[in-house]
Amino acid sequence: MAENRNDDAAAAVESHSLKHQILEAGQVHVSAYGHSYFSPSTTGAKTAAWSTYRTANGSTENGFASNSGYHHVQQTEVSRDVQSGLTSATNSSTLSTLGAANGLQEPCAYASYPTSADPHGYENTAYANYPAYGYPPQTNPSYPPAQQVGSYPTSGAPPYRSHPSFQITSSYGPSTSYSSTHYNAAADYQTTGGYQSSGYDNQTNMWYDYGNYQYPNYPSDSVGAHNSSTAAVTQLQYQPHYQQWANDYSQNASDVSCAPGTENMSVTTISTPNCAVPGISSGYPCYPASGSQPPPPGTTSWRPSSSSSEIHSVQVQQASSAIVDNHDDSWKVGTPGLQTNNLCQMPTSYQQPSDSNLISHETFENRQRTLCPQTPYPQYPSAHQAPNPQYPSAHQAPNPQYPSGHQEPNPQYPSSNQASNLQFTTARQAPNLQFPTSHQPPNLQFPMAHQVSQTFQSPSQTGPTFQQILELLPLWPSACPKTEKDTSAPDVASKPAYISVSIPKSNKVSHGAAETPMTVMFPKSFCAYVERALARCKDDADKVACQNILKEMTSKARADGTLFTRNWDIEPLFFIPNTSVDSLNKDNQQSTVIGSSQPKYKKSPSKRGKSRWEPIAEEKLAEKIASVSQDPVKDASWDRLREREKIALSGKQDVKDCNFSDIKFFSSQQQALPSKNAQKQVKKQRLNNGTNAVENDDASSESDREQGLGAYYSGAIALANSPEERKRRENRSKRFDKGHGHRGEIKYFRPKGGIGAGNLHRRTSSPLLNKNYEDGYSRAVEDMDWDSLTVKGTCQEIEKRYLRLTSAPDPTTVRPEEVLEKALFMVQNSQKNYFYKCDQLKSIRQDLTVQRIRNELTVKVYETHARLALEAGDVPEYNQCQSQLKSLYAEGNKGCYMEFSAYNLLCAILHSNNNRDLVASMARLSAEAKKDDAVKHALAVRAAVTSGNYILFFRLYKTAPNLNTCLMDLYVEKMRFEAVRCMSRSYRPTVPVAFVAQVLGFTSNAAMEVSEEKDTDGLEECDEWLRAHGASIIVDSNGEKQLDTKVSSSSLYMPEPDDAVAHGDTSLAVNDFLTRTS
Amino acid sequence: MAYLSMGEAHRRITEYLNRFSDAVSSLDGASLKPLLAVSSNSPHLLSLADSLNIFQDASRLIKQSDKYSQIGDVLLPLLRSLQSFRIRRFVDAYIAYEKSSNAFLQEFRNWESAWAMEAVYVIAYEIRVLAERADRELASSGKIPEKLKGAGSFLMKVFGALAGKGPKRVGALYVTCQLFKVYFKLGTVHLCRSVIRSIETARIFDFEEFPIRDKVTYMYYTGRLEVFNENFLAADQKLTYALKHCNPQSEANIRMILKYLVPVKLSIGILPTKWLLEKYNLVEYTDVVHALKRGDLRLLRHALQEHEDRFLRSGVYLVLEKLELQVYQRLVKKIYIIQKQRDPSKAHQVKLEVIVKALKWLEMDMDVDEVECIMAILIYKNLMKGYFAHKSKVVVLSKQDPFPKLNGKPVNS
């Protein structure tokens, strides 16, 4: 805060002016807020607070800028009260934070000039929002109707403007509210949604952050309500506004668009004519003010944040200082322009503005007030008119700046962005600084009003400063001309607003170029085209040339009647004579083209660190922009926003389209989906535009990524914009429709956000995968390339304990193939027991699986494990291996196929007791396989078993190849019992135990041949076994043991297995198992 | 393909659509039936498919009229299926047909009466046939044939729509039979169990109520299942039922039944006549029967080896293999009879070495222990009455009925 204050002090007058503008913007916002708030304010407390705030603001504003104070005091009070009520808390907090943030951000912003471009874009978007805000009066009315939320939305709309102001200081409050509203509006969903929507792009981020910050404050009150209906409304309005503004900004096109926008506005506002009028006027003012002032701050902060480059910061600082001066100058300059506009629009208003605030800021304030006043509609109109004129002047001034920034940025985006960013940053800084100083007190007292007023003042100051900055900056010069153009554009925009307001005449007049009507008449696609064309412009000169060409084209098209029939989407862009090609311009262009202004910045890790600040800065910027929207900055931001939006959306849809759709949706009150879409788009825009801005404090990393992605994608966006892609995205997003709460909303937004959205999706849906996706975020979730997700192990440990995975495998704990080979060798030569080997083999298998290695090594591992399992009698484990081996062999991997098909047969015969399986596996055997010893043996065993030929069985048992013995082992008991039963039934009177022992394999062949001892061992074993099974054994006269078959035949039984365990699986009897296997 | 004018094509398609929608609206299952039989290659459907290939915009026709669009979900994929089938793209045809059938089934569920039962039969049949063809197409292109599996699950759905109270339940057995065919083809006969259970335990099904055709098929398949389970008595009963009720004109069906019934009868000691085996071309069993009659183990093993593939495929190999014991019994009986002719007083004592010698003569290389084991098993399985004296290596036969006949009872096991 202190810093801010100092900064403010430094920038003092200028900043004040800026602040004024900002404040105005803020006021406008406030007014919007006020409206919204008012509607919400239904909550008396808030309104009261707001009113107080307003009063306070008014006073402060008055102190700062008599004009602003006037208007503010009068009109704003109510709105301010509401806003202040809401924002007061947030403002105070936000202001402080913002101040600090701003202070910090400013340098950063400077450094981040390139990023600033993004911010600009964002700002532009914000501007667009602002326009909406400017429109806000209308929107506000609509919002209020919508709900208190609606008011929020209005505030949300204001947010953009307010954001700038917020960023500065009190603007925070507004911004917060705005953001919240924005979120609401945009999101329909909720705050997030609002955020996205409001955050169109950069702003969105900003907003988000703000929203996050502010939300806490607002959320409970406004956010919720806002979210629902207002969000949609605001979004719609906003979008329209955006579009309009964008159009206006875009210049010719903007004019045209503006007209439409205004029309829309008017339509929307129709419900509350008064409101609409004020809103329009205020909105216009806001535009200029916010545009000029707020955006600068925001941009600066954004830029700094986004690009940590020191140079930028330096520049920003310089710019800020210069800006202050410049602002004044620009303001002055702008004022003429504005005046013209204003004059055209509202001579009367002019007077009022002039009275209230000679400074455009004042007018802004007036406008804001007017907006706030909405209730006092009569006043509003007048005030509005006055503000409008003033605003226009302010606008022009700001616009010039903005335009320069904007136009340049648009065409040049890079340069313009930077310039604009610089401007913005400076402006923001200035505002911020000022705000802190002046604001803080006011903020505390009257968050809204103060902010607004301050913002206005600061804007006024900043406006000049911005201009100065711009001027100072290489870009600025070009920007200045552009700004002029921009101003015209803003004027146009304002005019449309006016028109909508019902002061079409004045608007038209101000437009002078009859752009307003044109704007009304221009098709979206044309607006987009214009934006595209402007986006190419690298500097002001380019913009001017571009504008001229566009004007010619427009008039031609008009004359031809092809304006509406031509497919502007595919119309090739004309050649722009190179007025000045700066690297900056290039950057700007890139950024603009990309939509996400500065990918690098976004990508840069520095962003993250800054991100937190940036969001604030963005918010501030946004607020400023919102407030500034009145100023050139706003215009610039608008342009940028438009450009960005358009660019970003161009493929998908123009921002306008989005806005329109949103508007429509809003109008229809289809909040959810449309708004979502709008929000998504907005988000996209935000992402693209304000990759920097997008960087939220909380989600800094994510947002950064997204932004970075957005930047990346920006290039790809053109491709991604295709209708097909859009559809796909929508489909994709639909998948998440069912998602709950924020997530779902976010997802929605993200999907719509295009690539960026996609990234977001991923992030939200699978944070783990996000990392992987960062690089390839372009991939849709459905298109997931599992190859890219397959882990490549890096672990060099040969030994590894098996642990069932409960999460994605960590490459550092996964062994690569060559290590696994060593591990297998180690296991094969290990002297340890089966448990150890099984554990090791399982971990090897796991590593193979996660790395998707399916080759002969895999076969070896499974074969080794299967053999070990057979030796240990671990049938379940063997079955696992066997089923894997089956598919591995089927895939053509070489291995001991015969051996294992013999095992398979034996398994089917001895353990599954399923004749059909047995027949099937027999039928599968090839003639070649039937010649294999192991298979032949298995088939013979089968025959012996099916016929009950125990002699054959035990002979085969003794001659079993491989591990067939092990499988037969498991059947021996059963076979012996059956044999003894058979013998005791068929033999009479006795059978020598020796014979039984020999026949039933109790003695091995080797034993029989080698030593009698072993033979007797076998005999005794047989004796024991027979007794254990209930056989009756007698000793005959020769002393030979005989099996008394007649007695035994009825007394034989199958004893309970000694190793029986309660769970029925003896292999799980660890102790016994250990003894068996170790 | 004869040239078809656009107008003619349009006319044919419209006619088909009209017939279809008329059949549905007039609840005329009989006339609906041929319209669904994609694989019937009826001239009408063939020309329709040709028309569809010329007139590509049939979907528009369907959408244009309310009459069609109501059942558009059925018609549109059905036409596509017809078209694909005509150009022999069976996978596409199957996919489209299943889609159409699903839509039809949806409608069918809502119809109170069972008027469309004929159509459901056709669908159940077509879905299986198309799936088989699609799988062949998939397999030939190196892909995984999975359509028949899909058809199985679809038929289960159809079964679910039929199994229940009401007039539709009479169709359940037909679908069950189609399911059997699918499962037997896929080798997933264990899946039959649930269907069988619902048929045999559900009170709502009175088995005799079902059409005779379905009953025969059902009995045939369940009889085969019993063969696999070596449940010879039940298998005999089911297969005999099938044979008895089978249309005597359809010799192929009778042969299929006999293919399983003959081994079952053999294993319970009933031998077929030579005439039967010849009439139904079951010559692979001829040697088996001879071996049983003569006690010629060599012949039996030879016959088994000769037709191993066929027996393994039909799943009767193990059944036939178990006839070995009966062959041993026949062999010992022959020795006993010869001894009796020579010396009736000592005929009931058959020396082990004699049996070994006889087996040697049959080129069966078995040692004394092995033959002793066989004798023990024969006694144990109650194929011989008597006992074996280990000390003297003599089989002592009972003086009364030493070789009991099975007489329709399976060998003790």
PDB file of N, CA, C and O in Angstrom, chain A residues 11 66 85 88 123 160 180 209 238 359 382 392 424 467 485 568 640 724 759 794 885 948 962 1007 1031 1058:
ATOM      1  N   ALA A  11       2.768   9.666  -9.135  1.00  0.00           N
ATOM      2  CA  ALA A  11       1.897   9.842 -10.286  1.00  0.00           C
ATOM      3  C   ALA A  11       0.758  10.769  -9.964  1.00  0.00           C
ATOM      4  O   ALA A  11      -0.071  11.056 -10.797  1.00  0.00           O
ATOM      5  N   SER A  66     -12.854  17.145  -9.262  1.00  0.00           N
ATOM      6  CA  SER A  66     -14.156  17.716  -8.968  1.00  0.00           C
ATOM      7  C   SER A  66     -15.190  17.076  -9.875  1.00  0.00           C
ATOM      8  O   SER A  66     -16.282  16.748  -9.472  1.00  0.00           O
ATOM      9  N   GLY A  85     -20.263  -1.035  -0.865  1.00  0.00           N
ATOM     10  CA  GLY A  85     -20.627  -2.020   0.151  1.00  0.00           C
ATOM     11  C   GLY A  85     -19.956  -3.336  -0.182  1.00  0.00           C
ATOM     12  O   GLY A  85     -19.278  -3.931   0.637  1.00  0.00           O
ATOM     13  N   SER A  88     -16.199  -2.538  -0.775  1.00  0.00           N
ATOM     14  CA  SER A  88     -15.492  -1.870   0.305  1.00  0.00           C
ATOM     15  C   SER A  88     -14.568  -2.853   1.003  1.00  0.00           C
ATOM     16  O   SER A  88     -13.367  -2.632   1.093  1.00  0.00           O
ATOM     17  N   GLU A 123      -6.965  -7.095 -21.616  1.00  0.00           N
ATOM     18  CA  GLU A 123      -7.569  -5.809 -21.329  1.00  0.00           C
ATOM     19  C   GLU A 123      -8.597  -5.513 -22.381  1.00  0.00           C
ATOM     20  O   GLU A 123      -9.680  -5.045 -22.104  1.00  0.00           O
ATOM     21  N   TYR A 160     -14.613  -5.551 -15.694  1.00  0.00           N
ATOM     22  CA  TYR A 160     -13.491  -5.314 -16.593  1.00  0.00           C
ATOM     23  C   TYR A 160     -12.994  -3.916 -16.351  1.00  0.00           C
ATOM     24  O   TYR A 160     -11.847  -3.671 -16.079  1.00  0.00           O
ATOM     25  N   SER A 180     -16.466 -11.434  -9.662  1.00  0.00           N
ATOM     26  CA  SER A 180     -17.505 -12.360  -9.228  1.00  0.00           C
ATOM     27  C   SER A 180     -18.648 -12.328 -10.222  1.00  0.00           C
ATOM     28  O   SER A 180     -19.104 -13.337 -10.709  1.00  0.00           O
ATOM     29  N   ASP A 209      -8.590 -14.483 -10.277  1.00  0.00           N
ATOM     30  CA  ASP A 209      -7.841 -14.216  -9.071  1.00  0.00           C
ATOM     31  C   ASP A 209      -8.644 -13.283  -8.194  1.00  0.00           C
ATOM     32  O   ASP A 209      -8.871 -13.511  -7.022  1.00  0.00           O
ATOM     33  N   TYR A 238     -22.155  -8.610 -21.673  1.00  0.00           N
ATOM     34  CA  TYR A 238     -20.740  -8.381 -21.811  1.00  0.00           C
ATOM     35  C   TYR A 238     -20.262  -8.743 -23.187  1.00  0.00           C
ATOM     36  O   TYR A 238     -19.600  -7.996 -23.856  1.00  0.00           O
ATOM     37  N   ILE A 359     -12.162  17.212 -16.253  1.00  0.00           N
ATOM     38  CA  ILE A 359     -11.397  16.096 -16.775  1.00  0.00           C
ATOM     39  C   ILE A 359     -12.333  15.035 -17.303  1.00  0.00           C
ATOM     40  O   ILE A 359     -13.458  14.881 -16.847  1.00  0.00           O
ATOM     41  N   SER A 382     -28.485  12.889 -18.639  1.00  0.00           N
ATOM     42  CA  SER A 382     -27.718  14.112 -18.733  1.00  0.00           C
ATOM     43  C   SER A 382     -26.271  13.806 -18.357  1.00  0.00           C
ATOM     44  O   SER A 382     -25.345  14.098 -19.092  1.00  0.00           O
ATOM     45  N   PRO A 392     -15.755  10.460 -24.097  1.00  0.00           N
ATOM     46  CA  PRO A 392     -15.172  10.404 -25.434  1.00  0.00           C
ATOM     47  C   PRO A 392     -13.831  11.090 -25.414  1.00  0.00           C
ATOM     48  O   PRO A 392     -12.852  10.548 -25.886  1.00  0.00           O
ATOM     49  N   PHE A 424      -0.722   0.300 -20.227  1.00  0.00           N
ATOM     50  CA  PHE A 424      -1.589  -0.265 -19.208  1.00  0.00           C
ATOM     51  C   PHE A 424      -0.844  -0.357 -17.893  1.00  0.00           C
ATOM     52  O   PHE A 424      -1.322   0.061 -16.856  1.00  0.00           O
ATOM     53  N   GLN A 467      -0.568   7.695 -22.274  1.00  0.00           N
ATOM     54  CA  GLN A 467      -0.202   8.253 -23.567  1.00  0.00           C
ATOM     55  C   GLN A 467       1.263   8.616 -23.567  1.00  0.00           C
ATOM     56  O   GLN A 467       2.004   8.296 -24.494  1.00  0.00           O
ATOM     57  N   LYS A 485      -6.905   7.007 -33.668  1.00  0.00           N
ATOM     58  CA  LYS A 485      -7.878   6.165 -34.365  1.00  0.00           C
ATOM     59  C   LYS A 485      -8.719   5.412 -33.364  1.00  0.00           C
ATOM     60  O   LYS A 485      -9.931   5.327 -33.456  1.00  0.00           O
ATOM     61  N   TRP A 568     -16.870 -12.854 -44.883  1.00  0.00           N
ATOM     62  CA  TRP A 568     -15.710 -12.144 -44.354  1.00  0.00           C
ATOM     63  C   TRP A 568     -14.740 -13.085 -43.664  1.00  0.00           C
ATOM     64  O   TRP A 568     -13.584 -12.754 -43.460  1.00  0.00           O
ATOM     65  N   ARG A 640      -7.427  -4.737 -28.291  1.00  0.00           N
ATOM     66  CA  ARG A 640      -6.640  -5.954 -28.104  1.00  0.00           C
ATOM     67  C   ARG A 640      -7.538  -7.117 -27.754  1.00  0.00           C
ATOM     68  O   ARG A 640      -7.426  -8.197 -28.285  1.00  0.00           O
ATOM     69  N   GLU A 724     -15.443 -27.691 -37.081  1.00  0.00           N
ATOM     70  CA  GLU A 724     -15.369 -29.091 -36.650  1.00  0.00           C
ATOM     71  C   GLU A 724     -14.722 -29.172 -35.289  1.00  0.00           C
ATOM     72  O   GLU A 724     -15.205 -29.832 -34.379  1.00  0.00           O
ATOM     73  N   ASN A 759      -6.602 -27.826 -22.339  1.00  0.00           N
ATOM     74  CA  ASN A 759      -5.583 -27.991 -21.323  1.00  0.00           C
ATOM     75  C   ASN A 759      -6.203 -27.955 -19.949  1.00  0.00           C
ATOM     76  O   ASN A 759      -5.910 -28.763 -19.090  1.00  0.00           O
ATOM     77  N   THR A 794      13.527 -45.369 -15.415  1.00  0.00           N
ATOM     78  CA  THR A 794      14.888 -44.868 -15.268  1.00  0.00           C
ATOM     79  C   THR A 794      15.598 -45.510 -14.083  1.00  0.00           C
ATOM     80  O   THR A 794      16.750 -45.225 -13.824  1.00  0.00           O
ATOM     81  N   LEU A 885       0.858 -65.843 -20.985  1.00  0.00           N
ATOM     82  CA  LEU A 885       1.681 -66.499 -22.001  1.00  0.00           C
ATOM     83  C   LEU A 885       0.855 -66.845 -23.227  1.00  0.00           C
ATOM     84  O   LEU A 885       1.328 -66.741 -24.355  1.00  0.00           O
ATOM     85  N   GLY A 948      -8.743 -94.069 -16.018  1.00  0.00           N
ATOM     86  CA  GLY A 948      -8.444 -94.496 -14.652  1.00  0.00           C
ATOM     87  C   GLY A 948      -7.298 -95.484 -14.589  1.00  0.00           C
ATOM     88  O   GLY A 948      -7.176 -96.232 -13.622  1.00  0.00           O
ATOM     89  N   ASN A 962      10.061 -82.044 -18.392  1.00  0.00           N
ATOM     90  CA  ASN A 962       9.875 -80.678 -17.869  1.00  0.00           C
ATOM     91  C   ASN A 962       9.292 -80.706 -16.470  1.00  0.00           C
ATOM     92  O   ASN A 962       9.698 -81.495 -15.618  1.00  0.00           O
ATOM     93  N   ALA A1007      15.064 -95.671  -7.113  1.00  0.00           N
ATOM     94  CA  ALA A1007      15.173 -96.297  -5.799  1.00  0.00           C
ATOM     95  C   ALA A1007      15.131 -97.808  -5.932  1.00  0.00           C
ATOM     96  O   ALA A1007      15.912 -98.516  -5.310  1.00  0.00           O
ATOM     97  N   ALA A1031      -7.186 -97.952   4.952  1.00  0.00           N
ATOM     98  CA  ALA A1031      -7.023 -99.300   4.439  1.00  0.00           C
ATOM     99  C   ALA A1031      -6.647-100.252   5.575  1.00  0.00           C
ATOM    100  O   ALA A1031      -6.031 -99.861   6.563  1.00  0.00           O
ATOM    101  N   ASP A1058      -3.818 -82.772   5.459  1.00  0.00           N
ATOM    102  CA  ASP A1058      -3.124 -82.293   6.656  1.00  0.00           C
ATOM    103  C   ASP A1058      -2.948 -80.780   6.628  1.00  0.00           C
ATOM    104  O   ASP A1058      -3.010 -80.124   7.662  1.00  0.00           O
TER     105      ASP A1058
END
